[in-house]
Amino acid sequence: MFRLESPRLVLRTFEDRDLEAFIRYRSDPEVARYQSWEVPYPRDKAMEFLERAKSAVPAVPGEWYQMALERKDNGEMIGDCAFYLLPDGQQAEMTITLSRAHQGQGLAREALERLLEYLFGELKLHRVRANADVENHPSWQLMVRLGMRLEGTFVQSLWLKGHWASEYAYAILREEWEEKRHGTVQPGG
């Protein structure tokens, strides 16, 4: 079982008990607005997703690893985050989805900070990237608060829900993360 903890959250392997909460927030049109899935999120698709996620192994180059986000105070599953380890085994991409009721409380930042600690600390990755729809202000503002740098804009690069969407590309290097977190660069970069 995969498990990371932050002050208010547990990032963990998905469990059967997550099904209803998963369907509920993925079926919310506001949560799905900048995501690739359609609403309502189909139960059979959710069950397939959970089965794959429950048996997935973290940090396999070329594969995504999805985690459930659970509140420590009440055990409620409130969203999910994921990372994709690039085939080179030195870089990753990360994403997050939070139920609308839990947005705007700093929980996404807390979850991604803990994920970055894992990616840079335990996996010793070189670089982590994330994309955000240019219209999704909270998402790209979160990347800025995490200390990520804007590396580029992909203009009308993604066909999403009937229109061409543009995305911002953000990234952070391990030494930048360590400097931000600890005020110094660790030996060996």
PDB file of C-alpha atoms in Angstrom:
ATOM      1  CA  MET A   1       0.000   0.000   0.000  1.00  0.00           C
ATOM      2  CA  PHE A   2       1.309   3.402  -1.042  1.00  0.00           C
ATOM      3  CA  ARG A   3       0.911   6.115   1.592  1.00  0.00           C
ATOM      4  CA  LEU A   4       2.206   9.655   2.015  1.00  0.00           C
ATOM      5  CA  GLU A   5       1.048  11.987   4.772  1.00  0.00           C
ATOM      6  CA  SER A   6       0.866  15.747   5.086  1.00  0.00           C
ATOM      7  CA  PRO A   7      -0.559  17.758   7.992  1.00  0.00           C
ATOM      8  CA  ARG A   8      -4.185  17.420   6.825  1.00  0.00           C
ATOM      9  CA  LEU A   9      -4.077  14.722   4.143  1.00  0.00           C
ATOM     10  CA  VAL A  10      -3.188  11.155   3.319  1.00  0.00           C
ATOM     11  CA  LEU A  11      -2.152  10.393  -0.272  1.00  0.00           C
ATOM     12  CA  ARG A  12      -2.809   6.689  -0.628  1.00  0.00           C
ATOM     13  CA  THR A  13      -3.670   3.750  -2.821  1.00  0.00           C
ATOM     14  CA  PHE A  14      -7.285   3.766  -3.994  1.00  0.00           C
ATOM     15  CA  GLU A  15      -9.696   1.435  -2.169  1.00  0.00           C
ATOM     16  CA  ASP A  16     -13.137   0.019  -3.008  1.00  0.00           C
ATOM     17  CA  ARG A  17     -14.748   2.404  -0.502  1.00  0.00           C
ATOM     18  CA  ASP A  18     -13.656   5.364  -2.703  1.00  0.00           C
ATOM     19  CA  LEU A  19     -16.036   4.529  -5.556  1.00  0.00           C
ATOM     20  CA  GLU A  20     -19.021   6.725  -4.656  1.00  0.00           C
ATOM     21  CA  ALA A  21     -16.961   9.801  -3.751  1.00  0.00           C
ATOM     22  CA  PHE A  22     -14.885   9.345  -6.930  1.00  0.00           C
ATOM     23  CA  ILE A  23     -17.991   9.213  -9.143  1.00  0.00           C
ATOM     24  CA  ARG A  24     -19.530  12.162  -7.310  1.00  0.00           C
ATOM     25  CA  TYR A  25     -16.679  14.658  -7.764  1.00  0.00           C
ATOM     26  CA  ARG A  26     -15.779  13.463 -11.263  1.00  0.00           C
ATOM     27  CA  SER A  27     -19.434  13.982 -12.253  1.00  0.00           C
ATOM     28  CA  ASP A  28     -19.420  17.615 -11.103  1.00  0.00           C
ATOM     29  CA  PRO A  29     -19.371  19.806 -14.259  1.00  0.00           C
ATOM     30  CA  GLU A  30     -17.197  22.436 -12.539  1.00  0.00           C
ATOM     31  CA  VAL A  31     -14.605  19.865 -11.463  1.00  0.00           C
ATOM     32  CA  ALA A  32     -14.610  18.292 -14.949  1.00  0.00           C
ATOM     33  CA  ARG A  33     -14.525  21.613 -16.809  1.00  0.00           C
ATOM     34  CA  TYR A  34     -10.797  21.502 -17.660  1.00  0.00           C
ATOM     35  CA  GLN A  35     -10.483  17.714 -17.595  1.00  0.00           C
ATOM     36  CA  SER A  36     -10.705  15.218 -20.455  1.00  0.00           C
ATOM     37  CA  TRP A  37     -13.634  13.215 -19.083  1.00  0.00           C
ATOM     38  CA  GLU A  38     -17.317  13.883 -19.730  1.00  0.00           C
ATOM     39  CA  VAL A  39     -20.063  14.156 -17.115  1.00  0.00           C
ATOM     40  CA  PRO A  40     -21.707  12.333 -15.583  1.00  0.00           C
ATOM     41  CA  TYR A  41     -18.731  10.066 -14.976  1.00  0.00           C
ATOM     42  CA  PRO A  42     -19.889   6.496 -15.800  1.00  0.00           C
ATOM     43  CA  ARG A  43     -19.967   3.976 -12.935  1.00  0.00           C
ATOM     44  CA  ASP A  44     -18.426   1.215 -15.076  1.00  0.00           C
ATOM     45  CA  LYS A  45     -15.538   3.502 -16.070  1.00  0.00           C
ATOM     46  CA  ALA A  46     -15.027   4.479 -12.406  1.00  0.00           C
ATOM     47  CA  MET A  47     -14.944   0.818 -11.365  1.00  0.00           C
ATOM     48  CA  GLU A  48     -12.365   0.026 -14.070  1.00  0.00           C
ATOM     49  CA  PHE A  49     -10.293   3.038 -12.979  1.00  0.00           C
ATOM     50  CA  LEU A  50     -10.311   1.950  -9.346  1.00  0.00           C
ATOM     51  CA  GLU A  51      -9.349  -1.640 -10.215  1.00  0.00           C
ATOM     52  CA  ARG A  52      -6.343  -0.419 -12.218  1.00  0.00           C
ATOM     53  CA  ALA A  53      -5.376   2.127  -9.551  1.00  0.00           C
ATOM     54  CA  LYS A  54      -5.592  -0.423  -6.708  1.00  0.00           C
ATOM     55  CA  SER A  55      -3.116  -2.744  -8.404  1.00  0.00           C
ATOM     56  CA  ALA A  56      -0.778  -0.104  -9.867  1.00  0.00           C
ATOM     57  CA  VAL A  57       2.845   0.139  -8.781  1.00  0.00           C
ATOM     58  CA  PRO A  58       4.305   3.615  -8.144  1.00  0.00           C
ATOM     59  CA  ALA A  59       7.323   5.004  -9.988  1.00  0.00           C
ATOM     60  CA  VAL A  60       7.282   2.729 -13.036  1.00  0.00           C
ATOM     61  CA  PRO A  61       8.870   4.607 -15.966  1.00  0.00           C
ATOM     62  CA  GLY A  62       6.317   5.299 -18.696  1.00  0.00           C
ATOM     63  CA  GLU A  63       3.263   4.843 -16.438  1.00  0.00           C
ATOM     64  CA  TRP A  64       0.876   7.024 -14.459  1.00  0.00           C
ATOM     65  CA  TYR A  65       0.346   6.371 -10.750  1.00  0.00           C
ATOM     66  CA  GLN A  66      -2.975   7.640  -9.319  1.00  0.00           C
ATOM     67  CA  MET A  67      -3.524   8.246  -5.596  1.00  0.00           C
ATOM     68  CA  ALA A  68      -6.621   8.981  -3.562  1.00  0.00           C
ATOM     69  CA  LEU A  69      -6.587  12.105  -1.374  1.00  0.00           C
ATOM     70  CA  GLU A  70      -8.104  11.544   2.048  1.00  0.00           C
ATOM     71  CA  ARG A  71      -8.714  14.051   4.835  1.00  0.00           C
ATOM     72  CA  LYS A  72      -7.046  12.974   8.074  1.00  0.00           C
ATOM     73  CA  ASP A  73      -9.693  14.523  10.311  1.00  0.00           C
ATOM     74  CA  ASN A  74     -12.655  12.539   8.993  1.00  0.00           C
ATOM     75  CA  GLY A  75     -11.338   9.932   6.509  1.00  0.00           C
ATOM     76  CA  GLU A  76     -13.246  11.474   3.601  1.00  0.00           C
ATOM     77  CA  MET A  77     -11.826  10.851   0.112  1.00  0.00           C
ATOM     78  CA  ILE A  78     -11.835  14.308  -1.506  1.00  0.00           C
ATOM     79  CA  GLY A  79      -9.937  13.932  -4.761  1.00  0.00           C
ATOM     80  CA  ASP A  80      -7.005  12.361  -6.486  1.00  0.00           C
ATOM     81  CA  CYS A  81      -3.542  13.228  -7.665  1.00  0.00           C
ATOM     82  CA  ALA A  82      -1.178  11.433  -9.961  1.00  0.00           C
ATOM     83  CA  PHE A  83       2.294  11.413 -11.358  1.00  0.00           C
ATOM     84  CA  TYR A  84       3.671  10.064 -14.587  1.00  0.00           C
ATOM     85  CA  LEU A  85       7.278   8.948 -14.459  1.00  0.00           C
ATOM     86  CA  LEU A  86       8.793   9.723 -17.841  1.00  0.00           C
ATOM     87  CA  PRO A  87      10.583   6.851 -19.595  1.00  0.00           C
ATOM     88  CA  ASP A  88      13.966   8.358 -18.679  1.00  0.00           C
ATOM     89  CA  GLY A  89      13.179   7.682 -15.003  1.00  0.00           C
ATOM     90  CA  GLN A  90      14.468  11.150 -14.042  1.00  0.00           C
ATOM     91  CA  GLN A  91      11.460  13.365 -14.697  1.00  0.00           C
ATOM     92  CA  ALA A  92       7.755  13.319 -13.873  1.00  0.00           C
ATOM     93  CA  GLU A  93       4.522  15.084 -14.678  1.00  0.00           C
ATOM     94  CA  MET A  94       1.919  15.619 -11.958  1.00  0.00           C
ATOM     95  CA  THR A  95      -1.810  16.378 -11.827  1.00  0.00           C
ATOM     96  CA  ILE A  96      -4.488  16.895  -9.200  1.00  0.00           C
ATOM     97  CA  THR A  97      -8.285  16.896  -9.026  1.00  0.00           C
ATOM     98  CA  LEU A  98     -10.200  18.036  -5.945  1.00  0.00           C
ATOM     99  CA  SER A  99     -13.912  17.925  -5.185  1.00  0.00           C
ATOM    100  CA  ARG A 100     -15.425  21.385  -5.390  1.00  0.00           C
ATOM    101  CA  ALA A 101     -16.298  21.435  -1.662  1.00  0.00           C
ATOM    102  CA  HIS A 102     -12.595  21.131  -0.819  1.00  0.00           C
ATOM    103  CA  GLN A 103     -11.171  23.661  -3.250  1.00  0.00           C
ATOM    104  CA  GLY A 104      -9.835  27.011  -2.071  1.00  0.00           C
ATOM    105  CA  GLN A 105      -8.597  25.657   1.281  1.00  0.00           C
ATOM    106  CA  GLY A 106      -4.943  25.068   0.427  1.00  0.00           C
ATOM    107  CA  LEU A 107      -5.440  21.295   0.209  1.00  0.00           C
ATOM    108  CA  ALA A 108      -4.287  21.002  -3.414  1.00  0.00           C
ATOM    109  CA  ARG A 109      -1.109  22.875  -2.556  1.00  0.00           C
ATOM    110  CA  GLU A 110      -0.536  20.710   0.507  1.00  0.00           C
ATOM    111  CA  ALA A 111      -1.028  17.507  -1.511  1.00  0.00           C
ATOM    112  CA  LEU A 112       1.273  18.588  -4.335  1.00  0.00           C
ATOM    113  CA  GLU A 113       3.944  19.831  -1.929  1.00  0.00           C
ATOM    114  CA  ARG A 114       3.941  16.385  -0.310  1.00  0.00           C
ATOM    115  CA  LEU A 115       4.050  14.732  -3.732  1.00  0.00           C
ATOM    116  CA  LEU A 116       6.994  16.934  -4.761  1.00  0.00           C
ATOM    117  CA  GLU A 117       8.798  16.000  -1.529  1.00  0.00           C
ATOM    118  CA  TYR A 118       8.358  12.343  -2.487  1.00  0.00           C
ATOM    119  CA  LEU A 119       9.381  12.821  -6.132  1.00  0.00           C
ATOM    120  CA  PHE A 120      12.479  14.874  -5.350  1.00  0.00           C
ATOM    121  CA  GLY A 121      13.371  13.383  -1.968  1.00  0.00           C
ATOM    122  CA  GLU A 122      12.652   9.679  -2.176  1.00  0.00           C
ATOM    123  CA  LEU A 123      12.796   9.155  -5.950  1.00  0.00           C
ATOM    124  CA  LYS A 124      15.582  11.732  -6.467  1.00  0.00           C
ATOM    125  CA  LEU A 125      14.035  12.979  -9.698  1.00  0.00           C
ATOM    126  CA  HIS A 126      15.678  15.786 -11.644  1.00  0.00           C
ATOM    127  CA  ARG A 127      12.590  17.685 -12.832  1.00  0.00           C
ATOM    128  CA  VAL A 128       8.798  17.749 -12.395  1.00  0.00           C
ATOM    129  CA  ARG A 129       6.364  19.397 -14.768  1.00  0.00           C
ATOM    130  CA  ALA A 130       2.651  20.238 -14.821  1.00  0.00           C
ATOM    131  CA  ASN A 131       0.270  21.736 -17.352  1.00  0.00           C
ATOM    132  CA  ALA A 132      -2.687  24.018 -16.679  1.00  0.00           C
ATOM    133  CA  ASP A 133      -5.408  25.345 -18.962  1.00  0.00           C
ATOM    134  CA  VAL A 134      -4.805  29.083 -19.398  1.00  0.00           C
ATOM    135  CA  GLU A 135      -8.440  29.718 -18.389  1.00  0.00           C
ATOM    136  CA  ASN A 136      -8.050  27.699 -15.174  1.00  0.00           C
ATOM    137  CA  HIS A 137      -6.625  30.502 -13.046  1.00  0.00           C
ATOM    138  CA  PRO A 138      -6.596  28.591  -9.717  1.00  0.00           C
ATOM    139  CA  SER A 139      -4.625  25.753 -11.324  1.00  0.00           C
ATOM    140  CA  TRP A 140      -1.837  27.798 -12.841  1.00  0.00           C
ATOM    141  CA  GLN A 141      -1.713  30.085  -9.806  1.00  0.00           C
ATOM    142  CA  LEU A 142      -1.146  26.947  -7.719  1.00  0.00           C
ATOM    143  CA  MET A 143       1.853  26.065  -9.895  1.00  0.00           C
ATOM    144  CA  VAL A 144       3.290  29.527  -9.232  1.00  0.00           C
ATOM    145  CA  ARG A 145       2.738  29.164  -5.458  1.00  0.00           C
ATOM    146  CA  LEU A 146       4.571  25.825  -5.600  1.00  0.00           C
ATOM    147  CA  GLY A 147       7.590  27.665  -6.998  1.00  0.00           C
ATOM    148  CA  MET A 148       7.248  26.255 -10.486  1.00  0.00           C
ATOM    149  CA  ARG A 149       8.390  28.329 -13.431  1.00  0.00           C
ATOM    150  CA  LEU A 150       6.343  29.038 -16.535  1.00  0.00           C
ATOM    151  CA  GLU A 151       8.275  27.404 -19.367  1.00  0.00           C
ATOM    152  CA  GLY A 152       5.898  28.035 -22.211  1.00  0.00           C
ATOM    153  CA  THR A 153       2.408  28.348 -23.586  1.00  0.00           C
ATOM    154  CA  PHE A 154       0.885  25.795 -25.923  1.00  0.00           C
ATOM    155  CA  VAL A 155      -1.569  27.901 -27.926  1.00  0.00           C
ATOM    156  CA  GLN A 156      -4.721  26.065 -28.998  1.00  0.00           C
ATOM    157  CA  SER A 157      -2.853  22.786 -28.704  1.00  0.00           C
ATOM    158  CA  LEU A 158      -5.531  20.562 -27.167  1.00  0.00           C
ATOM    159  CA  TRP A 159      -8.976  19.742 -28.566  1.00  0.00           C
ATOM    160  CA  LEU A 160     -11.101  19.608 -25.420  1.00  0.00           C
ATOM    161  CA  LYS A 161     -14.871  19.462 -25.161  1.00  0.00           C
ATOM    162  CA  GLY A 162     -15.589  21.023 -28.533  1.00  0.00           C
ATOM    163  CA  HIS A 163     -12.959  23.756 -28.655  1.00  0.00           C
ATOM    164  CA  TRP A 164      -9.219  24.316 -28.887  1.00  0.00           C
ATOM    165  CA  ALA A 165      -7.719  24.881 -25.453  1.00  0.00           C
ATOM    166  CA  SER A 166      -4.405  26.548 -24.665  1.00  0.00           C
ATOM    167  CA  GLU A 167      -2.157  25.352 -21.855  1.00  0.00           C
ATOM    168  CA  TYR A 168       0.615  26.771 -19.733  1.00  0.00           C
ATOM    169  CA  ALA A 169       3.604  24.486 -19.115  1.00  0.00           C
ATOM    170  CA  TYR A 170       5.240  24.747 -15.692  1.00  0.00           C
ATOM    171  CA  ALA A 171       8.254  22.917 -14.242  1.00  0.00           C
ATOM    172  CA  ILE A 172      10.630  22.875 -11.313  1.00  0.00           C
ATOM    173  CA  LEU A 173      14.062  21.303 -10.893  1.00  0.00           C
ATOM    174  CA  ARG A 174      15.077  19.378  -7.774  1.00  0.00           C
ATOM    175  CA  GLU A 175      17.655  22.002  -6.787  1.00  0.00           C
ATOM    176  CA  GLU A 176      15.028  24.757  -7.165  1.00  0.00           C
ATOM    177  CA  TRP A 177      12.630  22.789  -4.956  1.00  0.00           C
ATOM    178  CA  GLU A 178      15.297  22.178  -2.321  1.00  0.00           C
ATOM    179  CA  GLU A 179      16.292  25.835  -2.323  1.00  0.00           C
ATOM    180  CA  LYS A 180      12.651  26.879  -1.958  1.00  0.00           C
ATOM    181  CA  ARG A 181      11.986  24.366   0.842  1.00  0.00           C
ATOM    182  CA  HIS A 182      15.233  24.624   2.770  1.00  0.00           C
ATOM    183  CA  GLY A 183      16.789  27.898   1.669  1.00  0.00           C
ATOM    184  CA  THR A 184      19.879  26.114   0.334  1.00  0.00           C
ATOM    185  CA  VAL A 185      20.886  23.894  -2.540  1.00  0.00           C
ATOM    186  CA  GLN A 186      21.821  20.391  -1.427  1.00  0.00           C
ATOM    187  CA  PRO A 187      25.254  19.017  -2.421  1.00  0.00           C
ATOM    188  CA  GLY A 188      25.230  17.087  -5.677  1.00  0.00           C
ATOM    189  CA  GLY A 189      22.398  19.156  -7.176  1.00  0.00           C
TER     190      GLY A 189
END
